[in-house]
mmCIF file of C-alpha atoms in Angstrom:
data_model
loop_
_atom_site.group_PDB
_atom_site.id
_atom_site.type_symbol
_atom_site.label_atom_id
_atom_site.label_comp_id
_atom_site.label_asym_id
_atom_site.label_seq_id
_atom_site.Cartn_x
_atom_site.Cartn_y
_atom_site.Cartn_z
ATOM 1 C CA MET D 1 31.260 10.646 17.270
ATOM 2 C CA ASP D 2 34.578 12.408 17.260
ATOM 3 C CA TRP D 3 37.146 9.755 18.189
ATOM 4 C CA ALA D 4 37.648 6.023 17.697
ATOM 5 C CA ASP D 5 37.588 5.588 21.475
ATOM 6 C CA ASP D 6 33.986 6.846 21.449
ATOM 7 C CA ILE D 7 32.902 3.534 19.892
ATOM 8 C CA ASP D 8 31.150 1.395 22.499
ATOM 9 C CA SER D 9 31.404 -2.292 21.561
ATOM 10 C CA ALA D 10 27.901 -2.781 23.020
ATOM 11 C CA TRP D 11 26.560 -0.740 20.091
ATOM 12 C CA LEU D 12 27.705 -3.549 17.811
ATOM 13 C CA ASP D 13 25.928 -6.437 19.554
ATOM 14 C CA GLY D 14 24.083 -8.419 16.877
ATOM 15 C CA VAL D 15 25.472 -6.245 14.071
ATOM 16 C CA THR D 16 26.951 -8.044 11.066
ATOM 17 C CA THR D 17 27.975 -5.077 8.901
ATOM 18 C CA VAL D 18 29.249 -1.620 9.815
ATOM 19 C CA GLY D 19 29.411 1.309 7.394
ATOM 20 C CA VAL D 20 31.887 4.141 7.852
ATOM 21 C CA THR D 21 31.717 7.488 6.091
ATOM 22 C CA SER D 22 33.497 10.772 6.620
ATOM 23 C CA GLY D 23 33.707 14.248 5.212
ATOM 24 C CA ALA D 24 36.483 15.406 2.922
ATOM 25 C CA SER D 25 38.018 17.499 5.692
ATOM 26 C CA VAL D 26 38.359 14.599 8.143
ATOM 27 C CA PRO D 27 42.035 13.664 8.579
ATOM 28 C CA GLU D 28 42.879 10.184 7.308
ATOM 29 C CA VAL D 29 44.464 9.325 10.668
ATOM 30 C CA LEU D 30 41.052 9.657 12.357
ATOM 31 C CA VAL D 31 39.354 7.405 9.811
ATOM 32 C CA ARG D 32 42.116 4.815 10.221
ATOM 33 C CA GLY D 33 41.651 5.002 13.989
ATOM 34 C CA VAL D 34 37.968 4.166 13.613
ATOM 35 C CA LEU D 35 38.788 1.248 11.304
ATOM 36 C CA GLU D 36 41.370 -0.035 13.786
ATOM 37 C CA ARG D 37 38.871 0.210 16.652
ATOM 38 C CA LEU D 38 36.269 -1.671 14.604
ATOM 39 C CA ALA D 39 38.879 -4.348 13.817
ATOM 40 C CA GLU D 40 39.403 -4.778 17.572
ATOM 41 C CA CYS D 41 35.661 -5.470 17.786
ATOM 42 C CA GLY D 42 35.866 -8.143 15.069
ATOM 43 C CA TYR D 43 35.085 -6.031 12.002
ATOM 44 C CA ASP D 44 38.423 -6.430 10.261
ATOM 45 C CA ILE D 45 37.345 -6.797 6.630
ATOM 46 C CA VAL D 46 37.278 -3.446 4.828
ATOM 47 C CA GLN D 47 35.582 -3.076 1.456
ATOM 48 C CA PRO D 48 35.887 0.458 0.044
ATOM 49 C CA VAL D 49 32.790 1.684 -1.774
ATOM 50 C CA THR D 50 32.805 4.716 -4.065
ATOM 51 C CA THR D 51 29.469 6.478 -4.174
ATOM 52 C CA ALA D 52 30.512 9.545 -6.168
ATOM 53 C CA ASN D 53 33.485 10.826 -8.119
ATOM 54 C CA GLU D 54 33.714 14.552 -7.687
ATOM 55 C CA THR D 55 35.108 16.421 -10.667
ATOM 56 C CA LEU D 56 34.222 20.017 -9.832
ATOM 57 C CA VAL D 57 37.039 22.499 -10.244
ATOM 58 C CA PHE D 58 36.760 26.040 -8.951
ATOM 59 C CA ALA D 59 38.699 28.957 -10.417
ATOM 60 C CA LEU D 60 40.648 31.234 -8.118
ATOM 61 C CA PRO D 61 39.038 34.614 -7.508
ATOM 62 C CA ARG D 62 40.302 37.237 -9.971
ATOM 63 C CA GLU D 63 42.146 39.044 -7.152
ATOM 64 C CA LEU D 64 44.303 35.968 -6.505
ATOM 65 C CA ARG D 65 45.142 35.033 -10.093
ATOM 66 C CA SER D 66 48.563 35.759 -11.604
ATOM 67 C CA PRO D 67 48.591 38.717 -13.988
ATOM 68 C CA ARG D 68 48.950 37.709 -17.630
#
């Protein structure tokens, strides 16, 4: 789904728990919109879960680095 308004409350009939995940490039405002829509459907308790802590750091290509 692309937008919070895409959520059909009928999908949630009989559902007790809903999981939400998103990619790193998804704007926070869209994630918040989904959480707000779910709250309207009665899913107003949010429990953040961390599944991974990413620590990768990539160096800039040589062509973009400052000369020393």
